[in-house]
Amino acid sequence: QKEVEQDPGPLSVPEGAIVSLNCTYSNSAFQYFMWYRQYSRKGPELLMYTYSSGNKEDGRFTAQVDKSSKYISLFIRDSQPSDSATYLCAIGGTYKYIFGTGTRLKVLA
Amino acid sequence: EAGVTQFPSHSVIEKGQTVTLRCDPISGHDNLYWYRRVMGKEIKFLLHFVKESKQDESGMPNNRFLAERTGGTYSTLKVQPAELEDSGVYFCASSQAPGSEETQYFGPGTRLLVL
């Protein structure tokens, strides 16, 4: 079993839709939770970083962490074609990150 | 402020050859990490430097891989001799604070293809 499970998609949505991306993890020792966005042929770009259960909002993006269920989510409101990318969840315990496989998202104009 | 830079962006080599990848972290970041993504798999941790010292190299696949960070600035990752399964994208990341207390900033990656 992988330490972090993430649905690879692809996920296609119309412009303006609310997108929900999810990951589950197995090790409760993880304390830090990140979402990265990766465009084709680019490196991962940090979107959200949190270390507590609950919600964290930044513009159109909301990260949600439920430590009791070992479940993390990223919500994108009013999705735009420019949001089309691969979204990676990452879990951090000590110093190294453990990544999910990434979900490919396509927002259709 | 310049981000993490990596060189080269692409490398195509033949099996048995040697390749050296370079990473320049964000200025002032003592922590430097190497990760790798092989086709269809998730990004996986290779190793972690604090300044010039290796803190954890548990993710290094085998002794064909050698990472160095002389002087605590840029880092190199050498693969010698390269094998077909070494193909993938090698990412470098850096952070100022140790551990996961501060997020890691990633470079654009080096795409390595071993033929």
PDB file of C-alpha atoms in Angstrom:
ATOM      1  CA  GLN A   1       0.000   0.000   0.000  1.00  0.00           C
ATOM      2  CA  LYS A   2       1.287   3.425  -0.915  1.00  0.00           C
ATOM      3  CA  GLU A   3       1.756   5.919   1.883  1.00  0.00           C
ATOM      4  CA  VAL A   4      -0.212   8.513  -0.067  1.00  0.00           C
ATOM      5  CA  GLU A   5      -3.041   7.622  -2.412  1.00  0.00           C
ATOM      6  CA  GLN A   6      -4.279  10.060  -5.010  1.00  0.00           C
ATOM      7  CA  ASP A   7      -6.684   9.503  -7.880  1.00  0.00           C
ATOM      8  CA  PRO A   8      -4.672  10.131 -11.072  1.00  0.00           C
ATOM      9  CA  GLY A   9      -7.652  11.341 -13.073  1.00  0.00           C
ATOM     10  CA  PRO A  10      -7.760  12.813 -15.632  1.00  0.00           C
ATOM     11  CA  LEU A  11     -10.503  15.097 -14.439  1.00  0.00           C
ATOM     12  CA  SER A  12     -12.287  17.349 -16.937  1.00  0.00           C
ATOM     13  CA  VAL A  13     -14.601  20.124 -15.792  1.00  0.00           C
ATOM     14  CA  PRO A  14     -16.227  23.138 -17.457  1.00  0.00           C
ATOM     15  CA  GLU A  15     -14.957  26.613 -16.737  1.00  0.00           C
ATOM     16  CA  GLY A  16     -16.466  28.017 -13.545  1.00  0.00           C
ATOM     17  CA  ALA A  17     -16.978  24.649 -11.894  1.00  0.00           C
ATOM     18  CA  ILE A  18     -15.888  23.796  -8.372  1.00  0.00           C
ATOM     19  CA  VAL A  19     -13.138  21.214  -8.407  1.00  0.00           C
ATOM     20  CA  SER A  20     -12.456  18.790  -5.581  1.00  0.00           C
ATOM     21  CA  LEU A  21      -9.127  16.966  -5.416  1.00  0.00           C
ATOM     22  CA  ASN A  22      -8.407  14.424  -2.720  1.00  0.00           C
ATOM     23  CA  CYS A  23      -5.684  12.347  -1.123  1.00  0.00           C
ATOM     24  CA  THR A  24      -5.575   9.811   1.645  1.00  0.00           C
ATOM     25  CA  TYR A  25      -2.542   8.882   3.656  1.00  0.00           C
ATOM     26  CA  SER A  26      -1.734   6.007   5.941  1.00  0.00           C
ATOM     27  CA  ASN A  27       0.798   7.262   8.483  1.00  0.00           C
ATOM     28  CA  SER A  28      -0.574   9.478  11.237  1.00  0.00           C
ATOM     29  CA  ALA A  29       2.953  10.717  12.012  1.00  0.00           C
ATOM     30  CA  PHE A  30       2.681  13.113   9.092  1.00  0.00           C
ATOM     31  CA  GLN A  31       2.277  16.655  10.324  1.00  0.00           C
ATOM     32  CA  TYR A  32       2.490  18.849   7.250  1.00  0.00           C
ATOM     33  CA  PHE A  33       0.264  18.835   4.221  1.00  0.00           C
ATOM     34  CA  MET A  34       0.942  20.512   0.921  1.00  0.00           C
ATOM     35  CA  TRP A  35      -0.654  20.934  -2.453  1.00  0.00           C
ATOM     36  CA  TYR A  36       1.520  21.622  -5.456  1.00  0.00           C
ATOM     37  CA  ARG A  37       0.504  22.510  -8.991  1.00  0.00           C
ATOM     38  CA  GLN A  38       2.637  21.321 -11.869  1.00  0.00           C
ATOM     39  CA  TYR A  39       2.287  22.530 -15.410  1.00  0.00           C
ATOM     40  CA  SER A  40       3.624  20.411 -18.220  1.00  0.00           C
ATOM     41  CA  ARG A  41       7.413  20.423 -18.384  1.00  0.00           C
ATOM     42  CA  LYS A  42       7.686  22.562 -15.244  1.00  0.00           C
ATOM     43  CA  GLY A  43       8.573  21.909 -11.617  1.00  0.00           C
ATOM     44  CA  PRO A  44       5.997  21.627  -8.822  1.00  0.00           C
ATOM     45  CA  GLU A  45       4.782  25.017  -7.624  1.00  0.00           C
ATOM     46  CA  LEU A  46       3.492  25.367  -4.072  1.00  0.00           C
ATOM     47  CA  LEU A  47      -0.192  26.223  -3.783  1.00  0.00           C
ATOM     48  CA  MET A  48      -1.097  25.492  -0.182  1.00  0.00           C
ATOM     49  CA  TYR A  49       0.759  24.508   2.984  1.00  0.00           C
ATOM     50  CA  THR A  50      -0.875  23.607   6.274  1.00  0.00           C
ATOM     51  CA  TYR A  51      -0.109  21.656   9.413  1.00  0.00           C
ATOM     52  CA  SER A  52      -3.407  21.503  11.232  1.00  0.00           C
ATOM     53  CA  SER A  53      -6.788  19.985  10.737  1.00  0.00           C
ATOM     54  CA  GLY A  54      -9.405  22.270   9.297  1.00  0.00           C
ATOM     55  CA  ASN A  55      -9.606  24.612   6.348  1.00  0.00           C
ATOM     56  CA  LYS A  56      -7.140  27.064   4.907  1.00  0.00           C
ATOM     57  CA  GLU A  57      -8.222  29.455   2.206  1.00  0.00           C
ATOM     58  CA  ASP A  58      -6.198  31.406  -0.326  1.00  0.00           C
ATOM     59  CA  GLY A  59      -8.157  33.142  -3.032  1.00  0.00           C
ATOM     60  CA  ARG A  60     -10.001  30.563  -5.091  1.00  0.00           C
ATOM     61  CA  PHE A  61      -8.194  27.693  -3.349  1.00  0.00           C
ATOM     62  CA  THR A  62      -9.187  25.986  -0.113  1.00  0.00           C
ATOM     63  CA  ALA A  63      -7.176  23.213   1.490  1.00  0.00           C
ATOM     64  CA  GLN A  64      -8.922  20.930   3.936  1.00  0.00           C
ATOM     65  CA  VAL A  65      -7.251  18.488   6.303  1.00  0.00           C
ATOM     66  CA  ASP A  66      -8.965  15.819   8.367  1.00  0.00           C
ATOM     67  CA  LYS A  67      -6.309  14.120  10.449  1.00  0.00           C
ATOM     68  CA  SER A  68      -8.759  11.749  12.093  1.00  0.00           C
ATOM     69  CA  SER A  69      -9.655  10.307   8.688  1.00  0.00           C
ATOM     70  CA  LYS A  70      -6.198  10.843   7.187  1.00  0.00           C
ATOM     71  CA  TYR A  71      -7.813  12.694   4.329  1.00  0.00           C
ATOM     72  CA  ILE A  72      -6.811  15.921   2.616  1.00  0.00           C
ATOM     73  CA  SER A  73      -8.606  17.888  -0.045  1.00  0.00           C
ATOM     74  CA  LEU A  74      -8.079  20.845  -2.318  1.00  0.00           C
ATOM     75  CA  PHE A  75     -11.048  22.802  -3.592  1.00  0.00           C
ATOM     76  CA  ILE A  76     -10.803  25.179  -6.522  1.00  0.00           C
ATOM     77  CA  ARG A  77     -13.682  27.627  -6.936  1.00  0.00           C
ATOM     78  CA  ASP A  78     -14.579  29.274 -10.226  1.00  0.00           C
ATOM     79  CA  SER A  79     -12.098  27.105 -12.079  1.00  0.00           C
ATOM     80  CA  GLN A  80     -10.326  28.659 -15.054  1.00  0.00           C
ATOM     81  CA  PRO A  81      -8.663  27.114 -18.123  1.00  0.00           C
ATOM     82  CA  SER A  82      -5.368  28.338 -16.648  1.00  0.00           C
ATOM     83  CA  ASP A  83      -5.941  25.945 -13.733  1.00  0.00           C
ATOM     84  CA  SER A  84      -5.399  23.034 -16.120  1.00  0.00           C
ATOM     85  CA  ALA A  85      -2.397  21.234 -14.664  1.00  0.00           C
ATOM     86  CA  THR A  86      -1.409  18.270 -12.534  1.00  0.00           C
ATOM     87  CA  TYR A  87      -2.127  18.726  -8.829  1.00  0.00           C
ATOM     88  CA  LEU A  88       0.119  16.922  -6.389  1.00  0.00           C
ATOM     89  CA  CYS A  89      -0.586  16.372  -2.743  1.00  0.00           C
ATOM     90  CA  ALA A  90       2.425  15.945  -0.479  1.00  0.00           C
ATOM     91  CA  ILE A  91       2.771  14.878   3.111  1.00  0.00           C
ATOM     92  CA  GLY A  92       5.680  15.839   5.337  1.00  0.00           C
ATOM     93  CA  GLY A  93       6.726  14.259   8.592  1.00  0.00           C
ATOM     94  CA  THR A  94      10.304  15.119   9.308  1.00  0.00           C
ATOM     95  CA  TYR A  95      12.088  16.660   6.383  1.00  0.00           C
ATOM     96  CA  LYS A  96      11.207  14.666   3.330  1.00  0.00           C
ATOM     97  CA  TYR A  97       7.978  14.939   1.423  1.00  0.00           C
ATOM     98  CA  ILE A  98       5.976  11.977   0.255  1.00  0.00           C
ATOM     99  CA  PHE A  99       3.943  12.696  -2.826  1.00  0.00           C
ATOM    100  CA  GLY A 100       0.806  11.339  -4.345  1.00  0.00           C
ATOM    101  CA  THR A 101       0.920  10.423  -8.013  1.00  0.00           C
ATOM    102  CA  GLY A 102      -0.882  13.635  -8.972  1.00  0.00           C
ATOM    103  CA  THR A 103      -4.301  14.328 -10.498  1.00  0.00           C
ATOM    104  CA  ARG A 104      -4.450  15.721 -14.014  1.00  0.00           C
ATOM    105  CA  LEU A 105      -7.068  18.457 -14.259  1.00  0.00           C
ATOM    106  CA  LYS A 106      -8.404  19.978 -17.460  1.00  0.00           C
ATOM    107  CA  VAL A 107     -10.720  22.974 -17.276  1.00  0.00           C
ATOM    108  CA  LEU A 108     -12.642  23.410 -20.491  1.00  0.00           C
ATOM    109  CA  ALA A 109     -13.395  26.915 -21.765  1.00  0.00           C
TER     110      ALA A 109
ATOM    111  CA  GLU B   1      14.626  36.548  -5.932  1.00  0.00           C
ATOM    112  CA  ALA B   2      15.797  33.722  -8.161  1.00  0.00           C
ATOM    113  CA  GLY B   3      14.216  30.346  -7.599  1.00  0.00           C
ATOM    114  CA  VAL B   4      15.821  26.941  -7.611  1.00  0.00           C
ATOM    115  CA  THR B   5      17.636  26.369 -10.880  1.00  0.00           C
ATOM    116  CA  GLN B   6      18.692  23.094 -12.434  1.00  0.00           C
ATOM    117  CA  PHE B   7      21.009  22.252 -15.285  1.00  0.00           C
ATOM    118  CA  PRO B   8      20.707  20.769 -17.806  1.00  0.00           C
ATOM    119  CA  SER B   9      16.993  20.863 -18.503  1.00  0.00           C
ATOM    120  CA  HIS B  10      17.270  17.723 -20.630  1.00  0.00           C
ATOM    121  CA  SER B  11      19.876  15.035 -21.062  1.00  0.00           C
ATOM    122  CA  VAL B  12      19.882  12.067 -23.392  1.00  0.00           C
ATOM    123  CA  ILE B  13      22.674   9.550 -22.857  1.00  0.00           C
ATOM    124  CA  GLU B  14      23.425   5.964 -23.666  1.00  0.00           C
ATOM    125  CA  LYS B  15      23.430   3.159 -21.166  1.00  0.00           C
ATOM    126  CA  GLY B  16      26.775   2.967 -19.436  1.00  0.00           C
ATOM    127  CA  GLN B  17      27.597   6.641 -19.790  1.00  0.00           C
ATOM    128  CA  THR B  18      27.949   9.137 -16.970  1.00  0.00           C
ATOM    129  CA  VAL B  19      25.705  12.118 -16.375  1.00  0.00           C
ATOM    130  CA  THR B  20      26.014  14.915 -13.835  1.00  0.00           C
ATOM    131  CA  LEU B  21      23.034  17.019 -12.846  1.00  0.00           C
ATOM    132  CA  ARG B  22      23.420  20.340 -11.111  1.00  0.00           C
ATOM    133  CA  CYS B  23      21.143  22.200  -8.722  1.00  0.00           C
ATOM    134  CA  ASP B  24      21.477  25.762  -7.463  1.00  0.00           C
ATOM    135  CA  PRO B  25      19.183  26.329  -4.479  1.00  0.00           C
ATOM    136  CA  ILE B  26      17.588  29.584  -3.477  1.00  0.00           C
ATOM    137  CA  SER B  27      20.237  31.827  -1.948  1.00  0.00           C
ATOM    138  CA  GLY B  28      20.460  31.360   1.796  1.00  0.00           C
ATOM    139  CA  HIS B  29      18.693  28.006   1.848  1.00  0.00           C
ATOM    140  CA  ASP B  30      20.762  25.565   3.846  1.00  0.00           C
ATOM    141  CA  ASN B  31      18.502  22.609   3.120  1.00  0.00           C
ATOM    142  CA  LEU B  32      18.672  20.990  -0.293  1.00  0.00           C
ATOM    143  CA  TYR B  33      16.772  17.946  -1.456  1.00  0.00           C
ATOM    144  CA  TRP B  34      16.865  15.710  -4.490  1.00  0.00           C
ATOM    145  CA  TYR B  35      13.771  13.895  -5.728  1.00  0.00           C
ATOM    146  CA  ARG B  36      13.057  11.767  -8.766  1.00  0.00           C
ATOM    147  CA  ARG B  37       9.976  10.926 -10.758  1.00  0.00           C
ATOM    148  CA  VAL B  38      10.074   7.934 -13.057  1.00  0.00           C
ATOM    149  CA  MET B  39       7.408   7.443 -15.711  1.00  0.00           C
ATOM    150  CA  GLY B  40       3.974   6.840 -14.258  1.00  0.00           C
ATOM    151  CA  LYS B  41       5.142   6.953 -10.656  1.00  0.00           C
ATOM    152  CA  GLU B  42       5.035   9.521  -7.908  1.00  0.00           C
ATOM    153  CA  ILE B  43       7.849  11.916  -7.073  1.00  0.00           C
ATOM    154  CA  LYS B  44      10.166  10.141  -4.642  1.00  0.00           C
ATOM    155  CA  PHE B  45      12.708  11.468  -2.192  1.00  0.00           C
ATOM    156  CA  LEU B  46      16.364  10.683  -2.873  1.00  0.00           C
ATOM    157  CA  LEU B  47      18.372  12.609  -0.305  1.00  0.00           C
ATOM    158  CA  HIS B  48      18.678  15.676   1.886  1.00  0.00           C
ATOM    159  CA  PHE B  49      21.615  17.989   2.543  1.00  0.00           C
ATOM    160  CA  VAL B  50      21.985  20.459   5.351  1.00  0.00           C
ATOM    161  CA  LYS B  51      24.679  22.767   4.110  1.00  0.00           C
ATOM    162  CA  GLU B  52      27.365  20.392   2.872  1.00  0.00           C
ATOM    163  CA  SER B  53      26.360  17.444   5.040  1.00  0.00           C
ATOM    164  CA  LYS B  54      24.171  14.580   3.913  1.00  0.00           C
ATOM    165  CA  GLN B  55      21.393  14.193   6.457  1.00  0.00           C
ATOM    166  CA  ASP B  56      19.554  11.352   4.821  1.00  0.00           C
ATOM    167  CA  GLU B  57      20.353   9.481   1.635  1.00  0.00           C
ATOM    168  CA  SER B  58      17.984   6.619   2.270  1.00  0.00           C
ATOM    169  CA  GLY B  59      16.181   7.215  -1.015  1.00  0.00           C
ATOM    170  CA  MET B  60      19.226   6.843  -3.239  1.00  0.00           C
ATOM    171  CA  PRO B  61      18.551   3.831  -5.476  1.00  0.00           C
ATOM    172  CA  ASN B  62      22.045   2.320  -5.420  1.00  0.00           C
ATOM    173  CA  ASN B  63      25.730   3.161  -5.389  1.00  0.00           C
ATOM    174  CA  ARG B  64      25.679   4.303  -8.995  1.00  0.00           C
ATOM    175  CA  PHE B  65      24.255   7.570  -7.685  1.00  0.00           C
ATOM    176  CA  LEU B  66      26.536  10.073  -5.967  1.00  0.00           C
ATOM    177  CA  ALA B  67      25.401  13.426  -4.640  1.00  0.00           C
ATOM    178  CA  GLU B  68      27.697  16.178  -3.449  1.00  0.00           C
ATOM    179  CA  ARG B  69      27.314  19.663  -2.111  1.00  0.00           C
ATOM    180  CA  THR B  70      30.774  21.064  -1.689  1.00  0.00           C
ATOM    181  CA  GLY B  71      30.802  24.385   0.147  1.00  0.00           C
ATOM    182  CA  GLY B  72      27.155  24.099   0.983  1.00  0.00           C
ATOM    183  CA  THR B  73      25.964  25.979  -2.080  1.00  0.00           C
ATOM    184  CA  TYR B  74      25.120  24.162  -5.282  1.00  0.00           C
ATOM    185  CA  SER B  75      24.758  20.413  -5.470  1.00  0.00           C
ATOM    186  CA  THR B  76      25.533  17.816  -8.101  1.00  0.00           C
ATOM    187  CA  LEU B  77      24.010  14.405  -8.648  1.00  0.00           C
ATOM    188  CA  LYS B  78      26.114  12.021 -10.694  1.00  0.00           C
ATOM    189  CA  VAL B  79      24.875   8.798 -12.193  1.00  0.00           C
ATOM    190  CA  GLN B  80      27.669   6.445 -13.186  1.00  0.00           C
ATOM    191  CA  PRO B  81      27.173   4.225 -15.107  1.00  0.00           C
ATOM    192  CA  ALA B  82      23.633   5.096 -16.171  1.00  0.00           C
ATOM    193  CA  GLU B  83      21.085   2.339 -16.693  1.00  0.00           C
ATOM    194  CA  LEU B  84      17.791   2.378 -18.584  1.00  0.00           C
ATOM    195  CA  GLU B  85      15.755   2.471 -15.364  1.00  0.00           C
ATOM    196  CA  ASP B  86      17.436   5.721 -14.346  1.00  0.00           C
ATOM    197  CA  SER B  87      15.347   7.587 -16.908  1.00  0.00           C
ATOM    198  CA  GLY B  88      12.996  10.093 -15.343  1.00  0.00           C
ATOM    199  CA  VAL B  89      12.761  13.646 -14.103  1.00  0.00           C
ATOM    200  CA  TYR B  90      15.131  14.673 -11.339  1.00  0.00           C
ATOM    201  CA  PHE B  91      13.942  17.520  -9.164  1.00  0.00           C
ATOM    202  CA  CYS B  92      15.874  19.581  -6.716  1.00  0.00           C
ATOM    203  CA  ALA B  93      14.218  21.523  -3.905  1.00  0.00           C
ATOM    204  CA  SER B  94      15.442  23.812  -1.168  1.00  0.00           C
ATOM    205  CA  SER B  95      14.184  25.275   2.071  1.00  0.00           C
ATOM    206  CA  GLN B  96      15.510  27.672   4.646  1.00  0.00           C
ATOM    207  CA  ALA B  97      14.281  25.941   7.767  1.00  0.00           C
ATOM    208  CA  PRO B  98      15.074  22.326   8.554  1.00  0.00           C
ATOM    209  CA  GLY B  99      12.552  19.621   8.171  1.00  0.00           C
ATOM    210  CA  SER B 100       9.081  20.351   7.016  1.00  0.00           C
ATOM    211  CA  GLU B 101       8.715  23.495   9.123  1.00  0.00           C
ATOM    212  CA  GLU B 102       9.031  25.501   5.982  1.00  0.00           C
ATOM    213  CA  THR B 103       7.921  24.444   2.623  1.00  0.00           C
ATOM    214  CA  GLN B 104      10.269  23.185  -0.018  1.00  0.00           C
ATOM    215  CA  TYR B 105      10.625  25.115  -3.257  1.00  0.00           C
ATOM    216  CA  PHE B 106      11.193  23.018  -6.330  1.00  0.00           C
ATOM    217  CA  GLY B 107      13.247  23.595  -9.416  1.00  0.00           C
ATOM    218  CA  PRO B 108      12.034  22.864 -12.958  1.00  0.00           C
ATOM    219  CA  GLY B 109      13.707  19.469 -13.050  1.00  0.00           C
ATOM    220  CA  THR B 110      16.175  17.729 -15.331  1.00  0.00           C
ATOM    221  CA  ARG B 111      14.662  15.252 -17.740  1.00  0.00           C
ATOM    222  CA  LEU B 112      17.026  12.321 -18.152  1.00  0.00           C
ATOM    223  CA  LEU B 113      16.598   9.728 -20.855  1.00  0.00           C
ATOM    224  CA  VAL B 114      18.925   6.736 -20.907  1.00  0.00           C
ATOM    225  CA  LEU B 115      18.898   4.826 -24.189  1.00  0.00           C
TER     226      LEU B 115
END
